[in-house]
PDB file of C-alpha atoms in Angstrom:
ATOM      1  CA  UNK U 737      -6.388 -10.698   5.596  1.00  0.00           C
ATOM      2  CA  UNK U 738      -3.996 -10.248   2.692  1.00  0.00           C
ATOM      3  CA  UNK U 739      -0.375 -11.367   3.028  1.00  0.00           C
ATOM      4  CA  UNK U 740       2.580 -10.518   0.816  1.00  0.00           C
ATOM      5  CA  UNK U 741       5.876 -12.143  -0.090  1.00  0.00           C
ATOM      6  CA  UNK U 742       9.027 -10.076   0.352  1.00  0.00           C
ATOM      7  CA  UNK U 743       9.094  -9.549  -3.436  1.00  0.00           C
ATOM      8  CA  UNK U 744       5.524  -8.253  -3.505  1.00  0.00           C
ATOM      9  CA  UNK U 745       6.243  -6.028  -0.502  1.00  0.00           C
ATOM     10  CA  UNK U 746       9.315  -4.628  -2.286  1.00  0.00           C
ATOM     11  CA  UNK U 747       7.228  -3.714  -5.352  1.00  0.00           C
ATOM     12  CA  UNK U 748       4.589  -1.996  -3.200  1.00  0.00           C
ATOM     13  CA  UNK U 749       7.325  -0.112  -1.335  1.00  0.00           C
ATOM     14  CA  UNK U 750       9.065   0.863  -4.563  1.00  0.00           C
ATOM     15  CA  UNK U 751      12.394  -0.703  -3.515  1.00  0.00           C
ATOM     16  CA  UNK U 752      14.507  -3.709  -4.500  1.00  0.00           C
ATOM     17  CA  UNK U 753      13.885  -7.135  -3.014  1.00  0.00           C
ATOM     18  CA  UNK U 754      17.304  -6.898  -1.335  1.00  0.00           C
ATOM     19  CA  UNK U 755      16.309  -3.653   0.376  1.00  0.00           C
ATOM     20  CA  UNK U 756      13.026  -5.156   1.570  1.00  0.00           C
ATOM     21  CA  UNK U 757      14.923  -8.182   2.939  1.00  0.00           C
ATOM     22  CA  UNK U 758      17.398  -5.918   4.741  1.00  0.00           C
ATOM     23  CA  UNK U 759      14.542  -3.942   6.282  1.00  0.00           C
ATOM     24  CA  UNK U 760      12.849  -7.172   7.378  1.00  0.00           C
ATOM     25  CA  UNK U 761      16.144  -8.501   8.798  1.00  0.00           C
ATOM     26  CA  UNK U 762      16.536  -5.230  10.715  1.00  0.00           C
ATOM     27  CA  UNK U 763      12.998  -5.801  12.058  1.00  0.00           C
ATOM     28  CA  UNK U 764      11.639  -2.598  10.542  1.00  0.00           C
ATOM     29  CA  UNK U 765       8.514  -4.631   9.747  1.00  0.00           C
ATOM     30  CA  UNK U 766       7.453  -8.081  10.999  1.00  0.00           C
ATOM     31  CA  UNK U 767       7.575 -11.190   8.826  1.00  0.00           C
ATOM     32  CA  UNK U 768       6.599 -14.811   9.311  1.00  0.00           C
ATOM     33  CA  UNK U 769       7.453 -18.043   7.519  1.00  0.00           C
ATOM     34  CA  UNK U 770       5.081 -20.001   5.309  1.00  0.00           C
ATOM     35  CA  UNK U 771       7.243 -22.934   4.354  1.00  0.00           C
ATOM     36  CA  UNK U 772      10.315 -21.493   2.669  1.00  0.00           C
ATOM     37  CA  UNK U 773       8.633 -18.140   1.948  1.00  0.00           C
ATOM     38  CA  UNK U 774       8.824 -15.086   4.143  1.00  0.00           C
ATOM     39  CA  UNK U 775       5.453 -13.356   4.387  1.00  0.00           C
ATOM     40  CA  UNK U 776       4.296  -9.932   5.568  1.00  0.00           C
ATOM     41  CA  UNK U 777       0.750  -9.408   6.834  1.00  0.00           C
ATOM     42  CA  UNK U 778      -1.133  -6.663   4.979  1.00  0.00           C
ATOM     43  CA  UNK U 779      -1.828  -4.374   7.958  1.00  0.00           C
ATOM     44  CA  UNK U 780       1.840  -4.549   9.023  1.00  0.00           C
ATOM     45  CA  UNK U 781       2.985  -3.694   5.496  1.00  0.00           C
ATOM     46  CA  UNK U 782       0.443  -0.870   5.240  1.00  0.00           C
ATOM     47  CA  UNK U 783       1.754   0.700   8.461  1.00  0.00           C
ATOM     48  CA  UNK U 784       5.346   0.363   7.261  1.00  0.00           C
ATOM     49  CA  UNK U 785       4.502   1.924   3.863  1.00  0.00           C
ATOM     50  CA  UNK U 786       3.121   4.980   5.654  1.00  0.00           C
ATOM     51  CA  UNK U 787       6.228   5.159   7.859  1.00  0.00           C
ATOM     52  CA  UNK U 788       8.608   4.954   4.872  1.00  0.00           C
ATOM     53  CA  UNK U 789       6.666   7.631   2.980  1.00  0.00           C
ATOM     54  CA  UNK U 790       6.735   9.946   6.008  1.00  0.00           C
ATOM     55  CA  UNK U 791      10.476   9.396   6.466  1.00  0.00           C
ATOM     56  CA  UNK U 792      11.100  10.169   2.790  1.00  0.00           C
ATOM     57  CA  UNK U 793       8.959  13.306   2.953  1.00  0.00           C
ATOM     58  CA  UNK U 794      10.799  14.494   6.057  1.00  0.00           C
ATOM     59  CA  UNK U 795      14.161  13.859   4.394  1.00  0.00           C
ATOM     60  CA  UNK U 796      12.879  15.395   1.132  1.00  0.00           C
ATOM     61  CA  UNK U 797      14.062  12.300  -0.700  1.00  0.00           C
ATOM     62  CA  UNK U 798      10.766  11.461  -2.348  1.00  0.00           C
ATOM     63  CA  UNK U 799      11.634  10.241  -5.868  1.00  0.00           C
ATOM     64  CA  UNK U 800      10.275  11.997  -8.932  1.00  0.00           C
ATOM     65  CA  UNK U 801       8.208   9.905 -11.295  1.00  0.00           C
ATOM     66  CA  UNK U 802       6.519  10.270 -14.639  1.00  0.00           C
ATOM     67  CA  UNK U 803       3.807   7.788 -13.687  1.00  0.00           C
ATOM     68  CA  UNK U 804       0.387   9.087 -14.641  1.00  0.00           C
ATOM     69  CA  UNK U 805      -3.050   7.526 -14.383  1.00  0.00           C
ATOM     70  CA  UNK U 806      -2.384   4.304 -12.370  1.00  0.00           C
ATOM     71  CA  UNK U 807      -0.974   4.117  -8.850  1.00  0.00           C
ATOM     72  CA  UNK U 808      -0.656   0.526  -7.577  1.00  0.00           C
ATOM     73  CA  UNK U 809      -0.290   0.352  -3.825  1.00  0.00           C
ATOM     74  CA  UNK U 810      -1.705  -0.852  -0.556  1.00  0.00           C
ATOM     75  CA  UNK U 811      -4.765   0.348   1.369  1.00  0.00           C
ATOM     76  CA  UNK U 812      -3.617   2.117   4.546  1.00  0.00           C
ATOM     77  CA  UNK U 813      -6.957   3.430   5.845  1.00  0.00           C
ATOM     78  CA  UNK U 814     -10.683   3.002   5.225  1.00  0.00           C
ATOM     79  CA  UNK U 815     -13.230   5.338   6.821  1.00  0.00           C
ATOM     80  CA  UNK U 816     -16.819   4.251   6.288  1.00  0.00           C
ATOM     81  CA  UNK U 817     -19.744   6.661   6.487  1.00  0.00           C
ATOM     82  CA  UNK U 818     -23.410   5.856   6.155  1.00  0.00           C
ATOM     83  CA  UNK U 819     -23.368   6.256   2.361  1.00  0.00           C
ATOM     84  CA  UNK U 820     -19.830   7.341   1.498  1.00  0.00           C
ATOM     85  CA  UNK U 821     -16.324   6.145   2.301  1.00  0.00           C
ATOM     86  CA  UNK U 822     -12.767   7.446   2.247  1.00  0.00           C
ATOM     87  CA  UNK U 823      -9.967   5.123   1.149  1.00  0.00           C
ATOM     88  CA  UNK U 824      -6.268   5.959   1.522  1.00  0.00           C
ATOM     89  CA  UNK U 825      -3.697   4.144  -0.612  1.00  0.00           C
ATOM     90  CA  UNK U 826       0.062   4.317  -0.186  1.00  0.00           C
ATOM     91  CA  UNK U 827       1.532   3.900  -3.676  1.00  0.00           C
ATOM     92  CA  UNK U 828       5.293   4.004  -3.217  1.00  0.00           C
ATOM     93  CA  UNK U 829       6.013   7.521  -1.942  1.00  0.00           C
ATOM     94  CA  UNK U 830       2.540   8.730  -2.998  1.00  0.00           C
ATOM     95  CA  UNK U 831      -0.467   8.894  -0.669  1.00  0.00           C
ATOM     96  CA  UNK U 832      -3.712   8.819  -2.652  1.00  0.00           C
ATOM     97  CA  UNK U 833      -7.077   9.533  -1.006  1.00  0.00           C
ATOM     98  CA  UNK U 834     -10.319   8.665  -2.752  1.00  0.00           C
ATOM     99  CA  UNK U 835     -13.899   9.403  -1.781  1.00  0.00           C
ATOM    100  CA  UNK U 836     -16.318   6.771  -3.054  1.00  0.00           C
ATOM    101  CA  UNK U 837     -19.509   5.029  -2.020  1.00  0.00           C
ATOM    102  CA  UNK U 838     -19.593   2.668   0.931  1.00  0.00           C
ATOM    103  CA  UNK U 839     -21.196   0.111  -1.373  1.00  0.00           C
ATOM    104  CA  UNK U 840     -18.183   0.228  -3.736  1.00  0.00           C
ATOM    105  CA  UNK U 841     -15.752  -0.266  -0.841  1.00  0.00           C
ATOM    106  CA  UNK U 842     -17.734  -3.255   0.408  1.00  0.00           C
ATOM    107  CA  UNK U 843     -18.095  -4.791  -3.085  1.00  0.00           C
ATOM    108  CA  UNK U 844     -14.344  -4.454  -3.707  1.00  0.00           C
ATOM    109  CA  UNK U 845     -13.535  -5.850  -0.270  1.00  0.00           C
ATOM    110  CA  UNK U 846     -11.210  -2.918   0.413  1.00  0.00           C
ATOM    111  CA  UNK U 847      -9.619  -3.079   3.851  1.00  0.00           C
ATOM    112  CA  UNK U 848      -6.325  -2.041   5.402  1.00  0.00           C
ATOM    113  CA  UNK U 849      -3.553  -4.151   3.906  1.00  0.00           C
ATOM    114  CA  UNK U 850      -5.369  -4.968   0.649  1.00  0.00           C
ATOM    115  CA  UNK U 851      -3.650  -4.331  -2.678  1.00  0.00           C
ATOM    116  CA  UNK U 852      -5.376  -1.697  -4.761  1.00  0.00           C
ATOM    117  CA  UNK U 853      -4.771   0.512  -7.774  1.00  0.00           C
ATOM    118  CA  UNK U 854      -5.807   4.170  -7.741  1.00  0.00           C
ATOM    119  CA  UNK U 855      -6.634   5.324 -11.270  1.00  0.00           C
ATOM    120  CA  UNK U 856      -6.653   9.046 -11.897  1.00  0.00           C
ATOM    121  CA  UNK U 857      -8.754  10.691 -14.602  1.00  0.00           C
ATOM    122  CA  UNK U 858      -8.828  14.502 -14.454  1.00  0.00           C
ATOM    123  CA  UNK U 859     -10.037  15.286 -10.913  1.00  0.00           C
ATOM    124  CA  UNK U 860     -11.562  11.835 -10.250  1.00  0.00           C
ATOM    125  CA  UNK U 861      -9.776   8.874  -8.687  1.00  0.00           C
ATOM    126  CA  UNK U 862     -11.128   5.377  -9.342  1.00  0.00           C
ATOM    127  CA  UNK U 863     -10.018   2.459  -7.172  1.00  0.00           C
ATOM    128  CA  UNK U 864      -9.656  -1.122  -8.458  1.00  0.00           C
ATOM    129  CA  UNK U 865      -8.949  -4.101  -6.231  1.00  0.00           C
ATOM    130  CA  UNK U 866      -5.615  -5.505  -7.492  1.00  0.00           C
TER     131      UNK U 866
END
């Protein structure tokens, strides 16, 4: 299972490290200590990313961005079929869904909580394990 530092979590959430710390202090998402570092488990961060994106959408505060092509984020859902798979990535306020082969998902080791980058080319989305 992937784990993230508060700084890494902040980047995936699209907020400052101070904001991520405040959210952790307010127990909006669980953390644990590894020595002096505060860590967030991938599935917990994935669930929180979805929650933050939904809250922003409801408040219509989703930020505008000029980012094209690459959407770094965290895997929030993986649905495996016999041959195909559906992978959802929360990239800041953006939810990206990609349909790809089951084999590709397994080779990349994509699972909820894993870092990933959705790359967009025309109408195709390619997913890289970050």
